[in-house]
Short mmCIF file of C-alpha atoms in Angstrom, two decimals:
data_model
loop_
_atom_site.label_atom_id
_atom_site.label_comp_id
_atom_site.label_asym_id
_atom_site.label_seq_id
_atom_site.Cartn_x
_atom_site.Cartn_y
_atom_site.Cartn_z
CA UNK A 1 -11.38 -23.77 13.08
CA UNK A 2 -9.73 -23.49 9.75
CA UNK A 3 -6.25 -23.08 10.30
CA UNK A 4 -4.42 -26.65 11.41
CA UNK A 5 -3.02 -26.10 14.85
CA UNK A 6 0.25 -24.02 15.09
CA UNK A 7 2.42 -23.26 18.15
CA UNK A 8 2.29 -18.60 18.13
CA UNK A 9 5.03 -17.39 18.79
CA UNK A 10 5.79 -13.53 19.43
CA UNK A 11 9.11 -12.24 19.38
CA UNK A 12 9.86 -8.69 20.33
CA UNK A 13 13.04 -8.31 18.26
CA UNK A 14 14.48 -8.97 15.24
CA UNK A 15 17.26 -11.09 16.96
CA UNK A 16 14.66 -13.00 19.38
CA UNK A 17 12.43 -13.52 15.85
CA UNK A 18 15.16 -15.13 14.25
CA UNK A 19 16.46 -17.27 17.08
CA UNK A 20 12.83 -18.61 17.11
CA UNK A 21 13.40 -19.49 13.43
CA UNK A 22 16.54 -20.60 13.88
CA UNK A 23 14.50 -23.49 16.40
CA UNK A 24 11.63 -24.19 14.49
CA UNK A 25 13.47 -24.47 11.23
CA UNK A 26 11.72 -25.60 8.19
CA UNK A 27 8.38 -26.02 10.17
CA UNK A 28 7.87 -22.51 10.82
CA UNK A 29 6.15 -19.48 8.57
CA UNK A 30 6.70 -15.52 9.49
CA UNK A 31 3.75 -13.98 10.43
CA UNK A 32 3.56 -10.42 9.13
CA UNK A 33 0.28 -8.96 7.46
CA UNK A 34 -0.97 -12.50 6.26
CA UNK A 35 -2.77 -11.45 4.05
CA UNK A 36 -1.66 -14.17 1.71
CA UNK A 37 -0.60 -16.71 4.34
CA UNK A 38 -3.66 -16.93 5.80
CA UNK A 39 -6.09 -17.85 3.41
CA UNK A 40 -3.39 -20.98 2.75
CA UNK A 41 -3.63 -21.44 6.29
CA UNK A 42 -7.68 -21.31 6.02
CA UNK A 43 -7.61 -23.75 2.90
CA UNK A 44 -4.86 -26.20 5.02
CA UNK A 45 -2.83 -25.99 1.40
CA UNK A 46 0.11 -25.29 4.19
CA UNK A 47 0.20 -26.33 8.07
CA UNK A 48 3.10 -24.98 9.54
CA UNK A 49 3.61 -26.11 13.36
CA UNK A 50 5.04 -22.59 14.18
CA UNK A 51 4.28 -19.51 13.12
CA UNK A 52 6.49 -16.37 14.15
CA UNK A 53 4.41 -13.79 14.52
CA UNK A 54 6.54 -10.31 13.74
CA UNK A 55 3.83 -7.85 14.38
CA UNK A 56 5.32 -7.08 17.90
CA UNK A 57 9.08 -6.74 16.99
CA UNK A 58 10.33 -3.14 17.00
CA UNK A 59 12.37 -0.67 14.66
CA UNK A 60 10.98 -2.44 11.71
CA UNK A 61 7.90 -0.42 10.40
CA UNK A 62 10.24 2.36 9.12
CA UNK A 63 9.62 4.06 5.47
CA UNK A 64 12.87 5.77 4.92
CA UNK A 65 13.55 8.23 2.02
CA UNK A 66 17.20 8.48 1.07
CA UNK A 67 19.42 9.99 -2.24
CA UNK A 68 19.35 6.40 -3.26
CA UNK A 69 16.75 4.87 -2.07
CA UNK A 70 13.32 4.44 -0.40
CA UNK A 71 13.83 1.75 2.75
CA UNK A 72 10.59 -0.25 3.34
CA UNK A 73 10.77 -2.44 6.76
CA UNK A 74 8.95 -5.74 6.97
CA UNK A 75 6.08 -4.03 9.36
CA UNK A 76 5.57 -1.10 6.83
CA UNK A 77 1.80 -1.75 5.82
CA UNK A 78 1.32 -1.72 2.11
CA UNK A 79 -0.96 1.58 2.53
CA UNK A 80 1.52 3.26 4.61
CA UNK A 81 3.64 3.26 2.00
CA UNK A 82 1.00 4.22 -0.88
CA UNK A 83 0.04 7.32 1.42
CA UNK A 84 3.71 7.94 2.25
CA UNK A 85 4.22 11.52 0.24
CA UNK A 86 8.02 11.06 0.69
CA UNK A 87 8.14 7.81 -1.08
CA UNK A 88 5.68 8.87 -3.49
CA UNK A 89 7.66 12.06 -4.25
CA UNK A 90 11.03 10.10 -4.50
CA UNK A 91 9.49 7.12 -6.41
CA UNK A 92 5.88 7.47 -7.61
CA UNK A 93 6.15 3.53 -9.30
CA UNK A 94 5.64 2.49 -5.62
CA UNK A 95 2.09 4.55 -5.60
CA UNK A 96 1.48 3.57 -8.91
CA UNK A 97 1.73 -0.07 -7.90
CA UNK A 98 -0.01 -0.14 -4.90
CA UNK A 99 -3.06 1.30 -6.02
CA UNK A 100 -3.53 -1.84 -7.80
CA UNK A 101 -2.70 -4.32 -5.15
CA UNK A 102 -6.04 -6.30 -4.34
CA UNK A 103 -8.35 -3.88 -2.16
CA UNK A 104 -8.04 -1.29 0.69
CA UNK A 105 -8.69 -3.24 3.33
CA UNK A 106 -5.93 -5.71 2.51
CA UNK A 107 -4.08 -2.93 2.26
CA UNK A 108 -4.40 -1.80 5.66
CA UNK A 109 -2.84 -5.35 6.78
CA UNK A 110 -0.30 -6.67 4.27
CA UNK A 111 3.05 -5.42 4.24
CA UNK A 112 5.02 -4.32 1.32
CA UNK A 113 7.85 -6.51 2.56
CA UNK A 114 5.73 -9.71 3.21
CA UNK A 115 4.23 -9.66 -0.19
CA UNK A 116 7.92 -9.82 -1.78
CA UNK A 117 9.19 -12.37 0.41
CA UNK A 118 5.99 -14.00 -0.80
CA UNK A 119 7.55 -13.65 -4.35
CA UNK A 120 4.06 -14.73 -6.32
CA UNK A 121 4.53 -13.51 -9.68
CA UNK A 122 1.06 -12.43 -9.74
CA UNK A 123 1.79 -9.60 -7.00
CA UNK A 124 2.30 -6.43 -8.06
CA UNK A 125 5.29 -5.60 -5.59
CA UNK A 126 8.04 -8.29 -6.49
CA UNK A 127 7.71 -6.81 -9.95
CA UNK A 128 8.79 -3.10 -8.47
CA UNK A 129 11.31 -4.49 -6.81
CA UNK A 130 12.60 -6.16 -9.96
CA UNK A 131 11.93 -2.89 -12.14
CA UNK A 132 13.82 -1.04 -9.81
CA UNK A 133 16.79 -3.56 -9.20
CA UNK A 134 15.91 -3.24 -5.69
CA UNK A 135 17.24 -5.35 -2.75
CA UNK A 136 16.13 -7.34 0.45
CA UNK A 137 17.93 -7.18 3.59
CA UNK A 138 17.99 -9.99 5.72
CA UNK A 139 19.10 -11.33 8.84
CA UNK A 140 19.78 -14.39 10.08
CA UNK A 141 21.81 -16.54 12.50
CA UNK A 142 24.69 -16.31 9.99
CA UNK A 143 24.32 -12.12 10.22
CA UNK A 144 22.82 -9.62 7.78
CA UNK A 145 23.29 -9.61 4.07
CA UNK A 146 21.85 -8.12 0.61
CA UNK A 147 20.06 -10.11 -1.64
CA UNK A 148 19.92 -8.24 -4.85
CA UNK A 149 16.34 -8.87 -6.75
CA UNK A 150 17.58 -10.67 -9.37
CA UNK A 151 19.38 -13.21 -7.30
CA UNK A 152 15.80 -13.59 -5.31
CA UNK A 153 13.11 -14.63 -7.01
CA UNK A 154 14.33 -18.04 -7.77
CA UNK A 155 10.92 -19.68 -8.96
CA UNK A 156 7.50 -19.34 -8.29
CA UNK A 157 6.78 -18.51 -5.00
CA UNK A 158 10.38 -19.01 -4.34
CA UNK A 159 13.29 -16.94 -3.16
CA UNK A 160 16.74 -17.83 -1.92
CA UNK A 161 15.89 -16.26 1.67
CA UNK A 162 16.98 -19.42 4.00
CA UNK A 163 14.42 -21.04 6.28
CA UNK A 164 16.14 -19.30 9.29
CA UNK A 165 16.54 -15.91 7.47
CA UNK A 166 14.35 -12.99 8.25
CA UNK A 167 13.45 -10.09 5.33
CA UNK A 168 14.07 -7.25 7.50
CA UNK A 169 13.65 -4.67 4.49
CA UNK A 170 13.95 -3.88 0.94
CA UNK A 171 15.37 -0.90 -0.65
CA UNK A 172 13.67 0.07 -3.72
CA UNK A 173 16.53 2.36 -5.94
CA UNK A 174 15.41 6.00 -7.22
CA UNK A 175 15.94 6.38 -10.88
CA UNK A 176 18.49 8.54 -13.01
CA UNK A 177 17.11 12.21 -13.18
CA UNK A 178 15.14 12.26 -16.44
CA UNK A 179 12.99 8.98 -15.98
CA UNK A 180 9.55 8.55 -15.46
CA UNK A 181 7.77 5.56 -14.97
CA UNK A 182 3.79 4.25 -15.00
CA UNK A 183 1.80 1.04 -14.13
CA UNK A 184 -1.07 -0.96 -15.84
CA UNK A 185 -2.83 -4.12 -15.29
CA UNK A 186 -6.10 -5.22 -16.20
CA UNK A 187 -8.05 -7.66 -13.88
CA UNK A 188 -11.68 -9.03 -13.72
CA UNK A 189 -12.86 -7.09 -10.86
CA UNK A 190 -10.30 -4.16 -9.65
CA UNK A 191 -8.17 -4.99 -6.61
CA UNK A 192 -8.35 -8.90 -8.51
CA UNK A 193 -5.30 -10.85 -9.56
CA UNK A 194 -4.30 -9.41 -12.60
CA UNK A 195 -4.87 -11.00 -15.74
CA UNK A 196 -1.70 -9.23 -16.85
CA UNK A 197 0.11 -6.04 -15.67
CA UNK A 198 3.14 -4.39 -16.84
CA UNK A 199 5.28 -1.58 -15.20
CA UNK A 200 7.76 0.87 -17.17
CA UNK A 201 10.77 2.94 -16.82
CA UNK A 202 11.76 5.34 -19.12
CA UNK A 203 14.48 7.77 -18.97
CA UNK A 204 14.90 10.53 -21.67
CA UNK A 205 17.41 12.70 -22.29
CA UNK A 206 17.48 15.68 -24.95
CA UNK A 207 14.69 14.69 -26.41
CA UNK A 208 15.77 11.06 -26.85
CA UNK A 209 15.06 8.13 -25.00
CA UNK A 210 18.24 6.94 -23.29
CA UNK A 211 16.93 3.69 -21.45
CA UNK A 212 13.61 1.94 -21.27
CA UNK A 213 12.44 -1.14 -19.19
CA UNK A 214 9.74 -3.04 -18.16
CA UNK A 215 8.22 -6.07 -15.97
CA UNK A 216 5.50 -8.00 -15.02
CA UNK A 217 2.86 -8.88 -13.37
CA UNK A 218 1.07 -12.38 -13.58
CA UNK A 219 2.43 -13.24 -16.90
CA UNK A 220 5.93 -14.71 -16.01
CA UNK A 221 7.49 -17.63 -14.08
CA UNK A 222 9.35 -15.25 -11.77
CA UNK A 223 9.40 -11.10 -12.16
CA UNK A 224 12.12 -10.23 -14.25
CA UNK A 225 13.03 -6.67 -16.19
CA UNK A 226 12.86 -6.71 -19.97
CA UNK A 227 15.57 -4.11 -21.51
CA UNK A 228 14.03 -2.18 -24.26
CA UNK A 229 16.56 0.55 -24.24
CA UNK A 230 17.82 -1.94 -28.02
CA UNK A 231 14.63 -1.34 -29.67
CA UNK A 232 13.46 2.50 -28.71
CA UNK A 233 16.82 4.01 -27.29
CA UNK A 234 17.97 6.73 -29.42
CA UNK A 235 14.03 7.53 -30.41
CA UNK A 236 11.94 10.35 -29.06
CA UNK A 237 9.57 9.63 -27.06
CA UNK A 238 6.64 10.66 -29.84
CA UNK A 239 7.99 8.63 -32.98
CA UNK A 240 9.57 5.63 -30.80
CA UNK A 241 8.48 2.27 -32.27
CA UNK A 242 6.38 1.02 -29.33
CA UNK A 243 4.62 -1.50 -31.65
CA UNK A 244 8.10 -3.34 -31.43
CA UNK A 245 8.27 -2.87 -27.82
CA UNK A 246 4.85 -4.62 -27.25
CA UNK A 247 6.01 -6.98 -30.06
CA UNK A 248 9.62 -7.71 -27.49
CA UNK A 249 7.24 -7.67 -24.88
CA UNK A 250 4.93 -10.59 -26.28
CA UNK A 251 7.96 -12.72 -26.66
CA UNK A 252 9.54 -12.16 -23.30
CA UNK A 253 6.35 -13.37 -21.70
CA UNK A 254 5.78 -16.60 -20.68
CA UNK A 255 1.73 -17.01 -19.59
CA UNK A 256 -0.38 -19.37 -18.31
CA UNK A 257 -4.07 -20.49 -19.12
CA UNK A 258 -6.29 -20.75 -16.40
CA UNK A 259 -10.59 -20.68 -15.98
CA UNK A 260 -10.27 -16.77 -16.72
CA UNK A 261 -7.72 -16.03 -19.74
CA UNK A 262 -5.75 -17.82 -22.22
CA UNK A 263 -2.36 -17.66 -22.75
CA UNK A 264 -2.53 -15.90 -25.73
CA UNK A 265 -5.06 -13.60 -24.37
CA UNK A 266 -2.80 -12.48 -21.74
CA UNK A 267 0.17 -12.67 -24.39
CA UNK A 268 -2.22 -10.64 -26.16
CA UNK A 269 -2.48 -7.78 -23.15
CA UNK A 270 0.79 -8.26 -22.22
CA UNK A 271 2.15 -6.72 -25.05
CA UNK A 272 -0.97 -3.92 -25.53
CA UNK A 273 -0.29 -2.97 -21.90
CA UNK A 274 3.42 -2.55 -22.30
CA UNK A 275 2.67 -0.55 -25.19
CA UNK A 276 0.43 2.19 -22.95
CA UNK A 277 2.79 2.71 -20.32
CA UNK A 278 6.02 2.73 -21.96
CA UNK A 279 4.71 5.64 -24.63
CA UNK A 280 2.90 7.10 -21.11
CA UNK A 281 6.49 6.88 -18.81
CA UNK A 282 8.13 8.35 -22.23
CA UNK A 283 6.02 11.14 -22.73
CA UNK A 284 5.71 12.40 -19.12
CA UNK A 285 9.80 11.93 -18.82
CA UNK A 286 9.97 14.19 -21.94
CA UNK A 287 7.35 16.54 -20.34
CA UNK A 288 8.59 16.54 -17.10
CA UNK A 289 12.13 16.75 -17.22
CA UNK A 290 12.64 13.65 -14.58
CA UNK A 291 11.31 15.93 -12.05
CA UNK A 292 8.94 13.38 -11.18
CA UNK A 293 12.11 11.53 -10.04
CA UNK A 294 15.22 13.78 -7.84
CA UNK B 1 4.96 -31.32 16.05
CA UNK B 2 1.98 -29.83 18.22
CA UNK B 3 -0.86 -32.20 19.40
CA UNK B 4 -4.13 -31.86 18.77
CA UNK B 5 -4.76 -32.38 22.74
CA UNK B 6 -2.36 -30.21 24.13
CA UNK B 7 -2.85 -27.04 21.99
CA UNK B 8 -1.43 -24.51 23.40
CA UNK B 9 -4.07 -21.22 24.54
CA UNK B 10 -4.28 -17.48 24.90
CA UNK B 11 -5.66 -15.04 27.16
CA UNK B 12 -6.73 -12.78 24.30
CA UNK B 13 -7.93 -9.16 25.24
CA UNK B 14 -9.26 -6.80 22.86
CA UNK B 15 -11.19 -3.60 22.80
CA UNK B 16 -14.34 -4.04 20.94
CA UNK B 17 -16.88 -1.30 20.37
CA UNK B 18 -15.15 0.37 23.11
CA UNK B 19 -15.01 -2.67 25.68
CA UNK B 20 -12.47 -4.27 26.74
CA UNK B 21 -13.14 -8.29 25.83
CA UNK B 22 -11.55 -11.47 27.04
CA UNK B 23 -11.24 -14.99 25.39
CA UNK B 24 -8.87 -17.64 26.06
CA UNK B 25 -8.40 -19.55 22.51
CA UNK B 26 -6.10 -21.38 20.54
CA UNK B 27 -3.31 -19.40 18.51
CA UNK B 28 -5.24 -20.46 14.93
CA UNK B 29 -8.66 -19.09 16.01
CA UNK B 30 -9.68 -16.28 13.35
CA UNK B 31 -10.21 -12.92 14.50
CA UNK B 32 -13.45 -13.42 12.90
CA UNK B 33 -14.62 -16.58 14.99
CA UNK B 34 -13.26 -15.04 17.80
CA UNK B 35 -15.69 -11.83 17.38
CA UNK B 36 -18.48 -14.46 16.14
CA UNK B 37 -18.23 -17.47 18.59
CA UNK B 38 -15.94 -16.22 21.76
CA UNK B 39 -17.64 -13.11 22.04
CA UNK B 40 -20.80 -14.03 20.67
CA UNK B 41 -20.72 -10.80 18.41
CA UNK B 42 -22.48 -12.30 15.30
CA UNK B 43 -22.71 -8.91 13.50
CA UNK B 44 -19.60 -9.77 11.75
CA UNK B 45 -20.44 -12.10 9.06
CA UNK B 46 -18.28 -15.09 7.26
CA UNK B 47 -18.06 -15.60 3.60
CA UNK B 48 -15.20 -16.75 1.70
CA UNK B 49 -12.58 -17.30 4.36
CA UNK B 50 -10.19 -16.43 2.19
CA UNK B 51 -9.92 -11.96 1.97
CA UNK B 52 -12.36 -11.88 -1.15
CA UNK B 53 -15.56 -11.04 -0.44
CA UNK B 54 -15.51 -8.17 2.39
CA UNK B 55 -18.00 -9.86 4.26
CA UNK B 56 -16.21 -10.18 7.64
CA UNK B 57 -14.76 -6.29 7.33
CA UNK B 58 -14.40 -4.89 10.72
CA UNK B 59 -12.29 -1.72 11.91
CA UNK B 60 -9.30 -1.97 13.43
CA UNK B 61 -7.71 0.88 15.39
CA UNK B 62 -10.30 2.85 13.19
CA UNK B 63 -9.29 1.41 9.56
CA UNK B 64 -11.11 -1.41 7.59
CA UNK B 65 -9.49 -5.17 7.71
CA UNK B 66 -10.79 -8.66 6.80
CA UNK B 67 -11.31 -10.54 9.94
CA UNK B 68 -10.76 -13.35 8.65
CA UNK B 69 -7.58 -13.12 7.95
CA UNK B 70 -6.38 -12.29 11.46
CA UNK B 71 -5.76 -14.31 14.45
CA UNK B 72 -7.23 -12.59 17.32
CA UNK B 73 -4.07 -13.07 19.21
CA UNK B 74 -2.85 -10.84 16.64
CA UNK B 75 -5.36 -8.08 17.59
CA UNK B 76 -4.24 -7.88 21.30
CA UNK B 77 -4.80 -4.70 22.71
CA UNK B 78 -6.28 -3.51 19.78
CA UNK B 79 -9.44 -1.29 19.06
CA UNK B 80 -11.77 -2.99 17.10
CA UNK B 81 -15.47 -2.17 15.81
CA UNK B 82 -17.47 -4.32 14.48
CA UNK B 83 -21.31 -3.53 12.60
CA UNK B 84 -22.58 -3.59 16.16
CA UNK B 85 -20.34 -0.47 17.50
CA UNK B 86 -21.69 1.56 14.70
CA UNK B 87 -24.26 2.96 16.89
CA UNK B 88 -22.01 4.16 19.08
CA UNK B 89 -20.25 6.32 16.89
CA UNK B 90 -20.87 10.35 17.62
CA UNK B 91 -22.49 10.89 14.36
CA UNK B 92 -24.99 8.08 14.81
CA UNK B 93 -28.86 9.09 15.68
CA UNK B 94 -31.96 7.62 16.83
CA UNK B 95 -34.02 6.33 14.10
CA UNK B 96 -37.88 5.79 13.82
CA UNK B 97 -37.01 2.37 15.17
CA UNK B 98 -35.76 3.78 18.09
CA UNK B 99 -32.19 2.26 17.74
CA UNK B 100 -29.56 4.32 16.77
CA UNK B 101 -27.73 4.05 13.42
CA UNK B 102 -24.75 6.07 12.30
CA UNK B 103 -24.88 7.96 8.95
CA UNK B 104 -24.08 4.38 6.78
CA UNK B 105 -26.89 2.40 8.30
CA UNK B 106 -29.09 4.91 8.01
CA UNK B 107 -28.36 5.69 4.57
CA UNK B 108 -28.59 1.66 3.66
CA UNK B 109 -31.84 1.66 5.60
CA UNK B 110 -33.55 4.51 3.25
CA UNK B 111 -32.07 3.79 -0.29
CA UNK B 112 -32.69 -0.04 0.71
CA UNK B 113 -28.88 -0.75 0.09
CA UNK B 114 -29.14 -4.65 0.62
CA UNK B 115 -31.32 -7.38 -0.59
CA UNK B 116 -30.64 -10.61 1.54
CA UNK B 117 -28.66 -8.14 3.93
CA UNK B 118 -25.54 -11.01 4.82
CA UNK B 119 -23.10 -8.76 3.07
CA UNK B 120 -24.65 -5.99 4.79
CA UNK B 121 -22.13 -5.57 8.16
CA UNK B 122 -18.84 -5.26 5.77
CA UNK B 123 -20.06 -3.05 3.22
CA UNK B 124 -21.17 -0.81 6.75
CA UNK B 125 -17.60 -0.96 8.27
CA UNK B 126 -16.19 -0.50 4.37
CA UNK B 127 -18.50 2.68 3.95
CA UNK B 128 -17.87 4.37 7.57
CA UNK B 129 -14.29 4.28 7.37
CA UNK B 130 -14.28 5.10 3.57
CA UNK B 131 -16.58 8.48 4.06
CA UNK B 132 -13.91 9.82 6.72
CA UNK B 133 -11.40 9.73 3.86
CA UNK B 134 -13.51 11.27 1.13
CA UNK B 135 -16.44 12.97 2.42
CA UNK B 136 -18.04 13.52 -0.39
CA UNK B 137 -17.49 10.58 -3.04
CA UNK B 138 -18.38 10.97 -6.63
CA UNK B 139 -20.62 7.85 -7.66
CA UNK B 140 -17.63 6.44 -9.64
CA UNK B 141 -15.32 6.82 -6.65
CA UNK B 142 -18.49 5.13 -4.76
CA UNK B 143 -18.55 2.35 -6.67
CA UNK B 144 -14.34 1.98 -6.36
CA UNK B 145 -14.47 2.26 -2.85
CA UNK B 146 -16.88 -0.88 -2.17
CA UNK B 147 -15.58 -3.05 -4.79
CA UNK B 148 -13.33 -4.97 -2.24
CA UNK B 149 -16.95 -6.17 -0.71
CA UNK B 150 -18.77 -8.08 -2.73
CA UNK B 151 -23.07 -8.63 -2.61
CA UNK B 152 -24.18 -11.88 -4.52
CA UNK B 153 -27.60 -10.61 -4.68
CA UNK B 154 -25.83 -7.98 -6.99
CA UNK B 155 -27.47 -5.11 -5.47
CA UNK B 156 -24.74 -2.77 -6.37
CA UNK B 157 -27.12 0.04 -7.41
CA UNK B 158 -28.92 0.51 -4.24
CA UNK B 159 -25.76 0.28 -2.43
CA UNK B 160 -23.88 2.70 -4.17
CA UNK B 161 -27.03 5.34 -3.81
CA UNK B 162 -26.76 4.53 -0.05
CA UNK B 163 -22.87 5.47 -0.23
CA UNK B 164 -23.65 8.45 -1.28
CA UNK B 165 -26.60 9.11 0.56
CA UNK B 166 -24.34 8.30 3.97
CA UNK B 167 -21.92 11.14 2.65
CA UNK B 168 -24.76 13.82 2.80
CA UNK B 169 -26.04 12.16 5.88
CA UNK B 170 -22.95 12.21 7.49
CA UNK B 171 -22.16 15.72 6.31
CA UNK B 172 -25.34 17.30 7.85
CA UNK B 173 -24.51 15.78 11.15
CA UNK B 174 -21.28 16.96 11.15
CA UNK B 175 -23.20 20.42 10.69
CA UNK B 176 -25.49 19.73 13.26
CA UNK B 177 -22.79 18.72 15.90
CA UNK B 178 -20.75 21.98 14.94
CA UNK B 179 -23.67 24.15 15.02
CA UNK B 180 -24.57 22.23 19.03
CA UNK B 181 -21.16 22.92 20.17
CA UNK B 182 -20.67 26.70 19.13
#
């Protein structure tokens, strides 16, 4: 068998789940989809002696649509919430994103939740989360509290979630009437790792771009949200100077070489991608009045 | 720490290809294995190990997963199908074999969708479930929807003509079955 041995443990509630955690301690994983712990587990890169296995817990595969907010709980299945029409109607970045994260079938497993708790800076999700200044809910022996995405994502594969604390859910924040928002990467094969992606946020009002943001996929330490609003605010959306954007862009980014891309490459698409779907959120926020959004 | 000796087992029940099917196994045996070596369902076939290649792609509770990259204690009291329940499925017909194939296998069996035929059971799985989304794929969506499976004979041209041959298969004996029943 692949996997070292590991003791399985099922808790039925979020309180049992983390009282198991609270036992095990720093020798135990959550088990949710897997779909990126187990192929560790298969390549013994980790051998945790406990796993807590969260598929059984109830009251925790909830999508919830709010005013503010779309709730994701730590069961939700990453293509539960692409085919979720109120999410996508409240927030179509989520969609957006999801499309692109690896292939269908991993789809049907992972959880939305899992992957951010996962916080690789390759996936596409702790980059919404980040766009959206979105937050994780978590529970532990100490009680619940709100970890704000930018306090999260502490380095790669990182997060400040303690060893005993549970990600219950994240809230992903709607945006101001009059945004609109769009999604690019470019991988080797679709459903890949990307090379590089970028998502946007643009919010126009009267004509004029008011705010615009982006962030990132695979091409920085951590995800993190680049302000923009200083070089195209104040434009419209047509004659905005999204050659500086890109040009911002390529200096925020931090890549990495590996076998498939250089840094500069990715720098490179990076800043081409950002480009695309800034001018793209821009236009259809002109276009569309933010009805796309409330 | 657990010990290699004493590692702890499961009485694992699952449904597979409508049969309920019991293992006891460790906590870190794949679903995969488990369907492979437990029940001695070697339909499902092992590639990467790692969610890449598509190979191991089985149905669970009717929608595509990568067995291996489940435990089966995980799929407790879960419906699973694997390339062998494929035959079972209402749509599926007997052939000039004599076995029966569902619209996928025999649309893979005409356009010759393989060429060594060990991707073969996940791209099957990948297509059945696919086709009840979109009936009627365009190639291009074709091609999208098996690109999570991969074939290292790169016999992607075959395959994709079989994808879209199963969607006219399947349609016909959708026909067929509404036409029987009215």
């Amino acid at each position: 068998m692949k996997p070292a041995p590991f003791v399985h443990h099922a808790p039925r509630s979020v309180e049992e789940a983390v009282s198991v955690l609270a036992q095990v301690g720093h020798d135990g994983k959550i088990l949710a989809g897997g779909q990126s712990l187990i192929p560790v587990l298969n390549m013994r890169l980790a051998s945790p002696a406990h796993l807590v296995d969260i598929n059984r817990v109830t009251g925790i595969d909830q999508v919830e649509v709010g005013d503010d907010a779309v709730r994701v709980g730590a069961l939700v299945r990453h293509a539960e919430l692409e085919y979720h029409e109120g999410a996508y109607a409240a927030l179509p970045l989520l969609r957006q994103a999801l499309v692109n994260v690896a292939h269908p079938a991993i789809r049907n497993r992972g959880t939305t939740v899992g992957s951010i708790a996962h916080a690789d800076a390759a996936g596409e999700m702790p980059a919404i989360l980040a766009l959206t200044g979105g937050v994780v809910e978590a529970t532990g022996p100490r009680g619940a509290r709100e970890i704000a995405a930018v306090d999260f994502f502490q380095g790669p594969l990182e997060t400040s979630l303690a060893e005993d604390e549970l990600a219950v859910a994240v809230r992903f924040p709607r945006f101001a009437p009059g945004t609109a928002t769009a999604f690019a990467e470019s991988a080797r094969r679709h459903g890949d790792y990307a090379l590089a992606g970028v998502a946007a946020a643009v919010t126009v009002r009267d004509g004029v771009i008011t705010d615009a943001r982006s962030s990132f996929v695979s091409v920085t330490d951590v995800p993190s949200v680049l302000d923009l609003t200083d070089v195209v605010g104040g434009s419209e959306p047509g004659t905005a100077d999204w050659a500086a954007a890109a040009e911002a862009v390529r200096a925020h980014v931090e890549p990495e070489a590996d076998i498939h891309a250089t840094a500069d490459y990715r720098r490179m698409l990076a800043g081409e991608l950002a480009r695309r779907v800034l001018c793209q959120a821009a236009e259809n926020a002109a276009t569309t009045k933010g009805s796309s959004d409330r | 720490m657990t010990d290699m000796t004493t590692e702890q087992v499961h009485d694992v029940t699952v449904n597979v290809n409508g049969v309920p099917r019991t293992a006891t196994v460790p906590a870190r045996r794949l679903l995969s294995d488990f369907l492979r070596h437990d029940l001695e369902l070697t339909g499902t076939h092992v590639g990467c190990e790692h969610g890449v290649c598509g190979a191991c792609t089985v149905l669970l509770d009717g929608k595509p997963m990568r067995s291996c990259l489940m435990f089966a204690v995980t799929a407790q009291d879960h419906r699973i199908t694997t390339v062998e329940g494929l035959c079972d499925a209402p749509d599926a017909r007997p052939c000039a074999t004599g076995e029966r194939m569902n619209p996928a296998q025999q649309a893979f069996a005409e356009c010759h969708g393989l060429q060594c035929g060990f991707c073969t059971p996940g791209f099957l799985t990948t297509v059945t479930a696919y086709l009840e989304e979109n009936p009627s794929p365009s190639q291009e969506e074709a091609r999208e929807a098996i690109s999570g499976n991969l074939c290292r004979c790169t016999g992607y041209q075959n395959i994709v003509k079989s994808v879209l041959r199963a969607a006219e298969i399947r349609t016909e004996r959708l026909e067929e079955n509404a036409g029987e029943s009215a």
